Amino acid sequence: MARTLLRLLRYGALGLGAVAALLPFYYMLIGALQKKRDTSLGGLLPDPSNLTLANLSGIDDSFSLTTALLNSLIMTAGVVACTLVFGLLAGYALAILHFRGRGLVFALVLLVQAIPFQLLMIPLYVMVVRYFHLADSYAGMILPFAVNSVAVLIFRQYFLQIPREIFDAARMDGAGELRILRSVAVPLVRPAILTAMLVTFIGPWNEFLWPFLITKNPDMQPLAVSLANFSQANSTFQANPMGAVLAGACVLAVPAVVLFLLFQRHFTSANLGSAIKG
Amino acid sequence: MTAPHPHRQEARAGGGSPSGPQLKGSPPPAPRASARAGRPPRPGRAHRVERWLGRHPLGLALTAPYTVFVLVVFAIPFGFGVWMAFHDYFFTAPGVSVPHPFVGFDNFTAVLGDGDTRRAFRNLGVFMAINIPLTVVLALSLAAALNSATRWRVFFRVSYYVPYVTASVATLAVWLFLFNGSGAVNHALGAWAPEPSWLANKHLVMPLIALYVTWKQLGFYVLLYLAALQNVPRELHEAALTDGAGRWQAFRAVTLPAVRPVTSLVILLSLITSGQIFTEPFLLTGGGPNGASLTPALLIYQRGLEQGEPDAAAAIGLILVTAVLILATISRRVMERN
């Protein structure tokens, strides 16, 4: 009897948590499809006579959705590429190679995670915009995210798990370190590459603050920034301004959520844990 | 790690430059050094490089891109920010060079004497007081329930994580329309709807933002706790139960101590996120009403970029980071004491 009650309680709590987590997404979808805003409780149910896709073209009138999506994509791809290359090289070196200063580099990797962005925001802005002249450019958007300590730690962790004998054998066979990295190490850590890609994809795709600071040209702004500006501008000339903003929110949310759902196995606590604890 | 000391001296003795040919051509110091270190005489060039740079000097080249980027993107701006906070720094037309005199703690006293700064830090205090305990309690309860659940595990885990992977800009839009004056929440509350409404209410706006951030981050912390719970031996829990402990007692005596390191980590990470709260007040309220949702990070943006006082902004940043660091140290001490 007490056991059943406990079970009921457990699933009740889990269900409540799931509803709380997912309800706003349902509301995002319904709100994006409404012809006229309906905030009553009945409005939460889809009403066929009040459904439309017009909100999507509504935001497209204010800013080019395709341009914004493309900008988001370029920024994200740039960040992921840099993260993978730098992360693989540094992770491999830290796990497998003995070189002077290895301890120092590893300390740096951990230290970088501890530096808060608020302290860097203003000086980084001054440097990138005033000294490097990278305002309104992809390079400027990508730069602060190009090094990602989490990726280095993920790769280091994976390389450490590979038996050292594999690398020693390749060396005995006369392979140079670069050759070993390319033909032995990288193929062995394919799962880590996928994990690192997924984990680092979300950051730049969702990032608002930094691109908001350094892009003033609407043609260069990623979707998160365009959408925030659109939502701030109180686009009253829209038939359903809320619907338009929520439609944009869907466009921004869908790629990250879909990728996550497809690859959710890779977002296990073990991966996150190892990424954080190093 | 090898200690290359003798060789460094040797290189200096050989003409001040450690480059290869010179060393090869100047053997006199070598026997001395190698005799002292008890190594075979006349080591080859490759051997020397190895002593100097380690067995795989290539490692230096492979980590170089990372290190250079860290210097450019983290170390130099960090130093620049600290320098800025102690100097009179302002924006000038491009190419114009003006003196930026050292002003000591002037920026700090000016900033601390400002009502906005104190309000922002007070708001941050309110945020932390709600966000951190709520995060720990909710994440641990959900993880514990999930750990002993047998069905629908993947569904629950995935749904908790969805808010975490979604852009703030997107989820904030929903919260904005749920909680604004004529939003669905007030509609549902009817006569109980707060007056003035959530986002315009100076008592409710900061708690609402704290609730939003808790909601958004929760999935991440649930997964952290779940990993820790899966490492707690089941027998320990069962032993406590057979010894006559109630379920709650067993939880307190076995589970809580076992997940203590994770709780410490969760508090630390929440503290760090709290310090960075910018997007939420910026998009939901712009810091209003009347500064009730102003946060230090938002203030840094306003002072530094909107009002053109980067030195004041840098000072606020330094105060913020110091405050977070102190809180993090205290929390770690407290968590590790028992």
mmCIF file of N, CA, C and O in Angstrom, chain A residues 7 10-11 14 17-18 20-21 24-25 37 39 89 97-100 109 112 116 118-119 123-126 130-131 144 146-147 149 177 202 206 209 212-213 232 242 253 256 260-261 264 267 269 276, chain B residues 4 8 52-53 55-56 58 60 62 66 69 74 77-78 89 92 145 148 150-151 157-161 165-167 174 177 180 182 187 215 220 223 275-276 278 282-283 301 305 317-318 320-321:
data_model
loop_
_atom_site.group_PDB
_atom_site.id
_atom_site.type_symbol
_atom_site.label_atom_id
_atom_site.label_comp_id
_atom_site.label_asym_id
_atom_site.label_seq_id
_atom_site.Cartn_x
_atom_site.Cartn_y
_atom_site.Cartn_z
ATOM 1 N N ARG A 7 5.078 5.163 -5.280
ATOM 2 C CA ARG A 7 5.227 5.134 -6.733
ATOM 3 C C ARG A 7 4.398 6.219 -7.392
ATOM 4 O O ARG A 7 4.850 6.909 -8.295
ATOM 5 N N ARG A 10 5.987 9.495 -6.859
ATOM 6 C CA ARG A 10 7.185 9.630 -7.676
ATOM 7 C C ARG A 10 6.824 10.026 -9.103
ATOM 8 O O ARG A 10 7.336 10.997 -9.640
ATOM 9 N N TYR A 11 5.865 9.250 -9.682
ATOM 10 C CA TYR A 11 5.499 9.543 -11.060
ATOM 11 C C TYR A 11 4.731 10.853 -11.169
ATOM 12 O O TYR A 11 4.808 11.553 -12.191
ATOM 13 N N LEU A 14 7.448 13.465 -11.263
ATOM 14 C CA LEU A 14 8.138 13.429 -12.560
ATOM 15 C C LEU A 14 7.254 14.010 -13.664
ATOM 16 O O LEU A 14 7.721 14.777 -14.510
ATOM 17 N N GLY A 17 7.003 17.751 -13.378
ATOM 18 C CA GLY A 17 8.236 18.357 -13.897
ATOM 19 C C GLY A 17 8.234 18.393 -15.414
ATOM 20 O O GLY A 17 8.599 19.400 -16.020
ATOM 21 N N ALA A 18 7.795 17.293 -16.033
ATOM 22 C CA ALA A 18 7.792 17.231 -17.496
ATOM 23 C C ALA A 18 6.808 18.246 -18.075
ATOM 24 O O ALA A 18 7.110 18.928 -19.061
ATOM 25 N N ALA A 20 5.826 21.054 -16.669
ATOM 26 C CA ALA A 20 6.397 22.385 -16.481
ATOM 27 C C ALA A 20 7.492 22.663 -17.506
ATOM 28 O O ALA A 20 7.643 23.780 -17.994
ATOM 29 N N ALA A 21 8.259 21.626 -17.849
ATOM 30 C CA ALA A 21 9.358 21.826 -18.788
ATOM 31 C C ALA A 21 8.838 22.008 -20.208
ATOM 32 O O ALA A 21 9.399 22.793 -20.983
ATOM 33 N N PRO A 24 5.650 25.478 -21.912
ATOM 34 C CA PRO A 24 5.993 26.704 -22.663
ATOM 35 C C PRO A 24 6.273 26.431 -24.143
ATOM 36 O O PRO A 24 5.986 27.286 -24.981
ATOM 37 N N PHE A 25 6.795 25.241 -24.449
ATOM 38 C CA PHE A 25 7.080 24.935 -25.856
ATOM 39 C C PHE A 25 5.782 24.712 -26.630
ATOM 40 O O PHE A 25 5.657 25.118 -27.780
ATOM 41 N N ARG A 37 -4.593 36.707 -31.439
ATOM 42 C CA ARG A 37 -4.120 36.305 -30.124
ATOM 43 C C ARG A 37 -5.278 35.928 -29.225
ATOM 44 O O ARG A 37 -6.259 36.658 -29.123
ATOM 45 N N THR A 39 -5.623 34.644 -25.352
ATOM 46 C CA THR A 39 -4.910 34.300 -24.120
ATOM 47 C C THR A 39 -5.797 33.570 -23.133
ATOM 48 O O THR A 39 -5.346 33.233 -22.053
ATOM 49 N N LEU A 89 43.496 18.901 -31.428
ATOM 50 C CA LEU A 89 44.952 19.043 -31.340
ATOM 51 C C LEU A 89 45.394 19.142 -29.884
ATOM 52 O O LEU A 89 46.287 18.415 -29.436
ATOM 53 N N LEU A 97 50.976 13.155 -25.550
ATOM 54 C CA LEU A 97 52.357 13.584 -25.774
ATOM 55 C C LEU A 97 52.988 14.151 -24.509
ATOM 56 O O LEU A 97 52.311 14.793 -23.703
ATOM 57 N N HIS A 98 54.278 13.900 -24.358
ATOM 58 C CA HIS A 98 55.016 14.498 -23.254
ATOM 59 C C HIS A 98 55.805 15.672 -23.800
ATOM 60 O O HIS A 98 56.646 15.496 -24.656
ATOM 61 N N PHE A 99 55.479 16.846 -23.338
ATOM 62 C CA PHE A 99 56.247 18.001 -23.812
ATOM 63 C C PHE A 99 56.355 19.017 -22.685
ATOM 64 O O PHE A 99 55.582 18.990 -21.722
ATOM 65 N N ARG A 100 57.317 19.860 -22.823
ATOM 66 C CA ARG A 100 57.553 20.861 -21.804
ATOM 67 C C ARG A 100 56.364 21.826 -21.765
ATOM 68 O O ARG A 100 55.912 22.296 -22.796
ATOM 69 N N VAL A 109 43.728 25.445 -19.507
ATOM 70 C CA VAL A 109 42.427 24.924 -19.944
ATOM 71 C C VAL A 109 41.405 25.042 -18.819
ATOM 72 O O VAL A 109 40.268 25.468 -19.025
ATOM 73 N N VAL A 112 40.607 28.873 -17.924
ATOM 74 C CA VAL A 112 39.755 29.582 -18.869
ATOM 75 C C VAL A 112 38.282 29.414 -18.501
ATOM 76 O O VAL A 112 37.482 30.330 -18.632
ATOM 77 N N PRO A 116 35.009 34.694 -15.777
ATOM 78 C CA PRO A 116 33.637 35.041 -16.135
ATOM 79 C C PRO A 116 33.578 36.063 -17.273
ATOM 80 O O PRO A 116 34.446 36.930 -17.386
ATOM 81 N N GLN A 118 31.535 38.472 -17.818
ATOM 82 C CA GLN A 118 31.209 39.864 -17.506
ATOM 83 C C GLN A 118 32.462 40.721 -17.442
ATOM 84 O O GLN A 118 32.456 41.892 -17.801
ATOM 85 N N LEU A 119 33.525 40.106 -16.955
ATOM 86 C CA LEU A 119 34.760 40.860 -16.806
ATOM 87 C C LEU A 119 35.410 41.086 -18.167
ATOM 88 O O LEU A 119 36.106 42.076 -18.388
ATOM 89 N N PRO A 123 36.284 44.921 -22.182
ATOM 90 C CA PRO A 123 37.592 44.953 -22.853
ATOM 91 C C PRO A 123 37.610 44.174 -24.171
ATOM 92 O O PRO A 123 38.216 44.634 -25.147
ATOM 93 N N LEU A 124 36.919 43.054 -24.219
ATOM 94 C CA LEU A 124 36.882 42.267 -25.455
ATOM 95 C C LEU A 124 36.165 43.056 -26.547
ATOM 96 O O LEU A 124 36.584 43.061 -27.716
ATOM 97 N N TYR A 125 35.103 43.731 -26.159
ATOM 98 C CA TYR A 125 34.375 44.575 -27.114
ATOM 99 C C TYR A 125 35.298 45.661 -27.659
ATOM 100 O O TYR A 125 35.380 45.884 -28.868
ATOM 101 N N VAL A 126 36.012 46.326 -26.757
ATOM 102 C CA VAL A 126 36.921 47.399 -27.180
ATOM 103 C C VAL A 126 37.980 46.843 -28.119
ATOM 104 O O VAL A 126 38.262 47.418 -29.180
ATOM 105 N N ARG A 130 37.394 48.086 -31.730
ATOM 106 C CA ARG A 130 38.230 49.270 -31.945
ATOM 107 C C ARG A 130 39.610 48.937 -32.495
ATOM 108 O O ARG A 130 40.142 49.673 -33.300
ATOM 109 N N TYR A 131 40.214 47.857 -31.984
ATOM 110 C CA TYR A 131 41.590 47.573 -32.401
ATOM 111 C C TYR A 131 41.643 46.595 -33.561
ATOM 112 O O TYR A 131 42.447 46.735 -34.468
ATOM 113 N N PRO A 144 35.497 35.020 -29.853
ATOM 114 C CA PRO A 144 35.529 34.667 -28.428
ATOM 115 C C PRO A 144 35.140 33.231 -28.137
ATOM 116 O O PRO A 144 35.424 32.721 -27.061
ATOM 117 N N ALA A 146 35.946 30.620 -30.196
ATOM 118 C CA ALA A 146 36.763 29.688 -30.974
ATOM 119 C C ALA A 146 37.495 28.701 -30.078
ATOM 120 O O ALA A 146 37.703 27.555 -30.457
ATOM 121 N N VAL A 147 37.901 29.154 -28.897
ATOM 122 C CA VAL A 147 38.510 28.191 -27.984
ATOM 123 C C VAL A 147 37.477 27.781 -26.959
ATOM 124 O O VAL A 147 36.804 28.598 -26.372
ATOM 125 N N SER A 149 37.137 25.209 -23.765
ATOM 126 C CA SER A 149 37.835 24.278 -22.881
ATOM 127 C C SER A 149 37.076 22.988 -22.704
ATOM 128 O O SER A 149 37.678 21.931 -22.526
ATOM 129 N N GLU A 177 54.131 11.545 -35.574
ATOM 130 C CA GLU A 177 53.042 11.903 -34.668
ATOM 131 C C GLU A 177 51.831 12.460 -35.419
ATOM 132 O O GLU A 177 50.694 12.188 -35.076
ATOM 133 N N ILE A 202 25.138 24.100 -29.623
ATOM 134 C CA ILE A 202 24.081 24.809 -28.915
ATOM 135 C C ILE A 202 24.520 26.213 -28.502
ATOM 136 O O ILE A 202 23.770 27.172 -28.650
ATOM 137 N N ASN A 206 22.526 29.565 -29.909
ATOM 138 C CA ASN A 206 21.634 30.265 -28.981
ATOM 139 C C ASN A 206 22.198 31.589 -28.494
ATOM 140 O O ASN A 206 21.499 32.345 -27.837
ATOM 141 N N LEU A 209 24.111 37.643 -26.394
ATOM 142 C CA LEU A 209 24.817 38.841 -25.920
ATOM 143 C C LEU A 209 25.953 39.287 -26.841
ATOM 144 O O LEU A 209 25.988 40.440 -27.277
ATOM 145 N N PHE A 212 24.993 40.402 -30.339
ATOM 146 C CA PHE A 212 24.197 41.617 -30.154
ATOM 147 C C PHE A 212 25.115 42.825 -29.960
ATOM 148 O O PHE A 212 24.868 43.912 -30.490
ATOM 149 N N LEU A 213 26.207 42.638 -29.220
ATOM 150 C CA LEU A 213 27.127 43.745 -28.961
ATOM 151 C C LEU A 213 27.839 44.179 -30.229
ATOM 152 O O LEU A 213 28.019 45.373 -30.467
ATOM 153 N N GLN A 232 11.706 43.457 -29.361
ATOM 154 C CA GLN A 232 11.847 44.704 -28.600
ATOM 155 C C GLN A 232 11.161 45.865 -29.296
ATOM 156 O O GLN A 232 10.647 46.771 -28.669
ATOM 157 N N MET A 242 2.442 39.136 -31.243
ATOM 158 C CA MET A 242 2.899 38.038 -30.403
ATOM 159 C C MET A 242 3.107 36.773 -31.228
ATOM 160 O O MET A 242 4.107 36.071 -31.076
ATOM 161 N N ALA A 253 14.257 27.881 -32.162
ATOM 162 C CA ALA A 253 14.333 26.747 -31.237
ATOM 163 C C ALA A 253 14.440 25.411 -31.952
ATOM 164 O O ALA A 253 15.136 24.504 -31.484
ATOM 165 N N ALA A 256 17.942 23.400 -32.743
ATOM 166 C CA ALA A 256 18.642 22.905 -31.557
ATOM 167 C C ALA A 256 17.868 21.763 -30.912
ATOM 168 O O ALA A 256 18.449 20.728 -30.541
ATOM 169 N N PHE A 260 19.004 17.865 -30.693
ATOM 170 C CA PHE A 260 19.096 17.263 -29.361
ATOM 171 C C PHE A 260 18.280 15.979 -29.283
ATOM 172 O O PHE A 260 18.752 14.959 -28.773
ATOM 173 N N LEU A 261 17.044 16.022 -29.813
ATOM 174 C CA LEU A 261 16.194 14.833 -29.741
ATOM 175 C C LEU A 261 16.804 13.671 -30.526
ATOM 176 O O LEU A 261 16.763 12.529 -30.094
ATOM 177 N N GLN A 264 20.023 12.575 -28.445
ATOM 178 C CA GLN A 264 19.953 12.796 -27.001
ATOM 179 C C GLN A 264 20.810 11.809 -26.217
ATOM 180 O O GLN A 264 21.242 12.103 -25.115
ATOM 181 N N PHE A 267 23.928 13.252 -24.924
ATOM 182 C CA PHE A 267 23.885 14.243 -23.857
ATOM 183 C C PHE A 267 23.712 13.546 -22.516
ATOM 184 O O PHE A 267 22.878 13.922 -21.721
ATOM 185 N N SER A 269 24.618 12.184 -18.710
ATOM 186 C CA SER A 269 25.247 12.847 -17.568
ATOM 187 C C SER A 269 26.729 12.522 -17.508
ATOM 188 O O SER A 269 27.526 13.328 -17.063
ATOM 189 N N ILE A 276 32.832 18.574 -17.188
ATOM 190 C CA ILE A 276 32.951 19.583 -16.144
ATOM 191 C C ILE A 276 34.067 19.257 -15.179
ATOM 192 O O ILE A 276 34.879 20.099 -14.823
ATOM 193 N N PRO B 4 65.569 20.393 -16.829
ATOM 194 C CA PRO B 4 66.591 20.705 -17.829
ATOM 195 C C PRO B 4 67.576 21.760 -17.362
ATOM 196 O O PRO B 4 68.160 22.445 -18.179
ATOM 197 N N ARG B 8 70.156 24.468 -19.519
ATOM 198 C CA ARG B 8 69.885 25.883 -19.710
ATOM 199 C C ARG B 8 71.178 26.664 -19.461
ATOM 200 O O ARG B 8 71.527 27.557 -20.188
ATOM 201 N N TRP B 52 65.090 19.591 -23.488
ATOM 202 C CA TRP B 52 64.561 20.948 -23.406
ATOM 203 C C TRP B 52 63.046 20.986 -23.487
ATOM 204 O O TRP B 52 62.378 21.617 -22.701
ATOM 205 N N LEU B 53 62.507 20.292 -24.473
ATOM 206 C CA LEU B 53 61.081 20.464 -24.783
ATOM 207 C C LEU B 53 60.244 19.247 -24.411
ATOM 208 O O LEU B 53 59.047 19.260 -24.599
ATOM 209 N N ARG B 55 59.690 14.798 -24.477
ATOM 210 C CA ARG B 55 59.875 13.731 -25.441
ATOM 211 C C ARG B 55 59.175 14.034 -26.759
ATOM 212 O O ARG B 55 59.612 13.605 -27.822
ATOM 213 N N HIS B 56 58.069 14.771 -26.709
ATOM 214 C CA HIS B 56 57.323 15.090 -27.934
ATOM 215 C C HIS B 56 57.169 16.598 -28.085
ATOM 216 O O HIS B 56 56.130 17.147 -27.724
ATOM 217 N N LEU B 58 56.424 18.174 -30.459
ATOM 218 C CA LEU B 58 55.287 18.447 -31.315
ATOM 219 C C LEU B 58 54.076 18.898 -30.498
ATOM 220 O O LEU B 58 53.255 19.686 -30.959
ATOM 221 N N LEU B 60 53.917 20.962 -28.223
ATOM 222 C CA LEU B 60 53.906 22.427 -28.126
ATOM 223 C C LEU B 60 53.241 23.040 -29.343
ATOM 224 O O LEU B 60 52.440 23.958 -29.243
ATOM 225 N N LEU B 62 51.109 21.561 -31.318
ATOM 226 C CA LEU B 62 49.690 21.211 -31.389
ATOM 227 C C LEU B 62 48.847 22.041 -30.429
ATOM 228 O O LEU B 62 47.691 22.327 -30.695
ATOM 229 N N TYR B 66 45.628 26.755 -29.563
ATOM 230 C CA TYR B 66 44.759 26.926 -28.400
ATOM 231 C C TYR B 66 45.326 27.988 -27.460
ATOM 232 O O TYR B 66 44.633 28.912 -27.045
ATOM 233 N N PHE B 69 45.083 31.530 -28.792
ATOM 234 C CA PHE B 69 43.712 32.033 -28.719
ATOM 235 C C PHE B 69 43.323 32.382 -27.285
ATOM 236 O O PHE B 69 42.658 33.388 -27.052
ATOM 237 N N PHE B 74 41.164 35.601 -23.816
ATOM 238 C CA PHE B 74 40.913 35.602 -22.376
ATOM 239 C C PHE B 74 41.942 36.411 -21.588
ATOM 240 O O PHE B 74 41.585 37.335 -20.878
ATOM 241 N N PRO B 77 42.341 40.402 -22.685
ATOM 242 C CA PRO B 77 41.183 41.191 -22.251
ATOM 243 C C PRO B 77 41.042 41.230 -20.734
ATOM 244 O O PRO B 77 40.646 42.252 -20.179
ATOM 245 N N PHE B 78 41.376 40.124 -20.070
ATOM 246 C CA PHE B 78 41.296 40.100 -18.610
ATOM 247 C C PHE B 78 42.218 41.171 -18.016
ATOM 248 O O PHE B 78 41.801 42.002 -17.216
ATOM 249 N N TYR B 89 39.527 55.682 -18.437
ATOM 250 C CA TYR B 89 39.460 55.199 -19.821
ATOM 251 C C TYR B 89 38.131 55.608 -20.433
ATOM 252 O O TYR B 89 37.076 55.430 -19.838
ATOM 253 N N THR B 92 37.385 57.230 -27.668
ATOM 254 C CA THR B 92 37.768 58.387 -28.466
ATOM 255 C C THR B 92 37.539 58.038 -29.929
ATOM 256 O O THR B 92 37.292 56.889 -30.276
ATOM 257 N N ALA B 145 13.750 10.837 -7.962
ATOM 258 C CA ALA B 145 12.549 10.175 -8.480
ATOM 259 C C ALA B 145 12.874 9.438 -9.772
ATOM 260 O O ALA B 145 12.444 8.306 -9.982
ATOM 261 N N SER B 148 14.815 6.111 -9.306
ATOM 262 C CA SER B 148 14.103 4.900 -8.882
ATOM 263 C C SER B 148 12.905 4.598 -9.777
ATOM 264 O O SER B 148 12.210 3.613 -9.547
ATOM 265 N N THR B 150 11.047 3.222 -13.078
ATOM 266 C CA THR B 150 11.404 2.137 -13.983
ATOM 267 C C THR B 150 10.930 2.409 -15.406
ATOM 268 O O THR B 150 11.519 1.925 -16.355
ATOM 269 N N ARG B 151 9.820 3.177 -15.536
ATOM 270 C CA ARG B 151 9.286 3.416 -16.868
ATOM 271 C C ARG B 151 9.419 4.874 -17.279
ATOM 272 O O ARG B 151 9.516 5.757 -16.429
ATOM 273 N N ARG B 157 13.842 12.369 -18.760
ATOM 274 C CA ARG B 157 15.177 12.972 -18.858
ATOM 275 C C ARG B 157 15.245 13.945 -20.016
ATOM 276 O O ARG B 157 15.731 15.056 -19.887
ATOM 277 N N VAL B 158 14.701 13.506 -21.156
ATOM 278 C CA VAL B 158 14.760 14.353 -22.352
ATOM 279 C C VAL B 158 13.928 15.612 -22.158
ATOM 280 O O VAL B 158 14.364 16.719 -22.484
ATOM 281 N N SER B 159 12.723 15.476 -21.577
ATOM 282 C CA SER B 159 11.898 16.672 -21.464
ATOM 283 C C SER B 159 12.510 17.697 -20.510
ATOM 284 O O SER B 159 12.428 18.892 -20.756
ATOM 285 N N TYR B 160 13.168 17.231 -19.443
ATOM 286 C CA TYR B 160 13.787 18.209 -18.544
ATOM 287 C C TYR B 160 14.917 18.956 -19.236
ATOM 288 O O TYR B 160 15.233 20.090 -18.884
ATOM 289 N N TYR B 161 15.538 18.289 -20.204
ATOM 290 C CA TYR B 161 16.722 18.893 -20.823
ATOM 291 C C TYR B 161 16.363 19.837 -21.971
ATOM 292 O O TYR B 161 17.196 20.633 -22.381
ATOM 293 N N VAL B 165 18.569 23.241 -23.854
ATOM 294 C CA VAL B 165 19.193 23.349 -25.180
ATOM 295 C C VAL B 165 18.529 24.418 -26.050
ATOM 296 O O VAL B 165 18.977 24.666 -27.155
ATOM 297 N N THR B 166 17.471 25.033 -25.554
ATOM 298 C CA THR B 166 16.770 26.029 -26.364
ATOM 299 C C THR B 166 17.306 27.428 -26.073
ATOM 300 O O THR B 166 17.679 27.734 -24.945
ATOM 301 N N ALA B 167 17.314 28.255 -27.109
ATOM 302 C CA ALA B 167 17.825 29.622 -26.966
ATOM 303 C C ALA B 167 17.004 30.410 -25.945
ATOM 304 O O ALA B 167 15.778 30.327 -25.931
ATOM 305 N N VAL B 174 8.271 33.291 -24.925
ATOM 306 C CA VAL B 174 7.100 32.607 -24.380
ATOM 307 C C VAL B 174 6.784 33.119 -22.978
ATOM 308 O O VAL B 174 5.637 33.425 -22.662
ATOM 309 N N PHE B 177 5.072 36.416 -22.941
ATOM 310 C CA PHE B 177 3.659 36.433 -23.291
ATOM 311 C C PHE B 177 2.809 35.638 -22.309
ATOM 312 O O PHE B 177 1.618 35.835 -22.220
ATOM 313 N N ASN B 180 2.891 38.553 -19.172
ATOM 314 C CA ASN B 180 2.594 39.987 -19.251
ATOM 315 C C ASN B 180 1.150 40.238 -18.841
ATOM 316 O O ASN B 180 0.380 39.303 -18.598
ATOM 317 N N SER B 182 -1.780 40.930 -19.940
ATOM 318 C CA SER B 182 -2.955 40.238 -20.489
ATOM 319 C C SER B 182 -2.606 38.804 -20.887
ATOM 320 O O SER B 182 -3.259 38.215 -21.741
ATOM 321 N N HIS B 187 -4.775 35.385 -17.033
ATOM 322 C CA HIS B 187 -6.089 34.922 -17.457
ATOM 323 C C HIS B 187 -6.532 33.763 -16.585
ATOM 324 O O HIS B 187 -7.681 33.693 -16.138
ATOM 325 N N TRP B 215 14.089 27.222 -14.128
ATOM 326 C CA TRP B 215 13.381 26.367 -15.091
ATOM 327 C C TRP B 215 14.298 25.999 -16.244
ATOM 328 O O TRP B 215 14.391 24.858 -16.661
ATOM 329 N N PHE B 220 19.965 20.360 -16.827
ATOM 330 C CA PHE B 220 21.402 20.133 -16.733
ATOM 331 C C PHE B 220 21.786 19.605 -15.354
ATOM 332 O O PHE B 220 22.535 18.630 -15.224
ATOM 333 N N LEU B 223 20.644 16.007 -14.620
ATOM 334 C CA LEU B 223 21.560 15.003 -15.177
ATOM 335 C C LEU B 223 22.800 14.836 -14.306
ATOM 336 O O LEU B 223 23.294 13.729 -14.124
ATOM 337 N N GLY B 275 25.814 35.388 -11.652
ATOM 338 C CA GLY B 275 26.581 36.600 -11.933
ATOM 339 C C GLY B 275 26.432 37.064 -13.368
ATOM 340 O O GLY B 275 26.691 38.227 -13.675
ATOM 341 N N GLN B 276 26.023 36.152 -14.250
ATOM 342 C CA GLN B 276 25.976 36.508 -15.666
ATOM 343 C C GLN B 276 24.593 36.894 -16.155
ATOM 344 O O GLN B 276 24.404 37.111 -17.353
ATOM 345 N N PHE B 278 21.977 38.505 -17.721
ATOM 346 C CA PHE B 278 21.886 39.698 -18.553
ATOM 347 C C PHE B 278 20.679 39.642 -19.481
ATOM 348 O O PHE B 278 19.821 40.523 -19.488
ATOM 349 N N PHE B 282 17.265 42.098 -19.618
ATOM 350 C CA PHE B 282 17.394 42.974 -20.785
ATOM 351 C C PHE B 282 16.198 42.808 -21.718
ATOM 352 O O PHE B 282 15.633 43.794 -22.199
ATOM 353 N N LEU B 283 15.802 41.568 -21.973
ATOM 354 C CA LEU B 283 14.709 41.337 -22.925
ATOM 355 C C LEU B 283 13.334 41.422 -22.270
ATOM 356 O O LEU B 283 12.376 41.837 -22.902
ATOM 357 N N TYR B 301 26.771 46.515 -19.079
ATOM 358 C CA TYR B 301 26.448 46.849 -20.469
ATOM 359 C C TYR B 301 25.987 48.298 -20.582
ATOM 360 O O TYR B 301 26.441 49.045 -21.444
ATOM 361 N N LEU B 305 28.697 50.525 -22.520
ATOM 362 C CA LEU B 305 28.456 50.721 -23.941
ATOM 363 C C LEU B 305 27.375 51.756 -24.227
ATOM 364 O O LEU B 305 27.483 52.513 -25.185
ATOM 365 N N GLY B 317 32.542 45.143 -13.078
ATOM 366 C CA GLY B 317 32.876 43.761 -13.415
ATOM 367 C C GLY B 317 33.810 43.149 -12.387
ATOM 368 O O GLY B 317 33.616 42.010 -11.952
ATOM 369 N N LEU B 318 34.813 43.919 -11.975
ATOM 370 C CA LEU B 318 35.786 43.413 -11.006
ATOM 371 C C LEU B 318 35.133 43.182 -9.650
ATOM 372 O O LEU B 318 35.395 42.178 -8.974
ATOM 373 N N LEU B 320 31.962 42.532 -9.174
ATOM 374 C CA LEU B 320 31.070 41.374 -9.351
ATOM 375 C C LEU B 320 31.843 40.064 -9.254
ATOM 376 O O LEU B 320 31.456 39.140 -8.532
ATOM 377 N N VAL B 321 32.961 40.011 -9.981
ATOM 378 C CA VAL B 321 33.736 38.775 -9.994
ATOM 379 C C VAL B 321 34.289 38.474 -8.603
ATOM 380 O O VAL B 321 34.274 37.329 -8.137
#
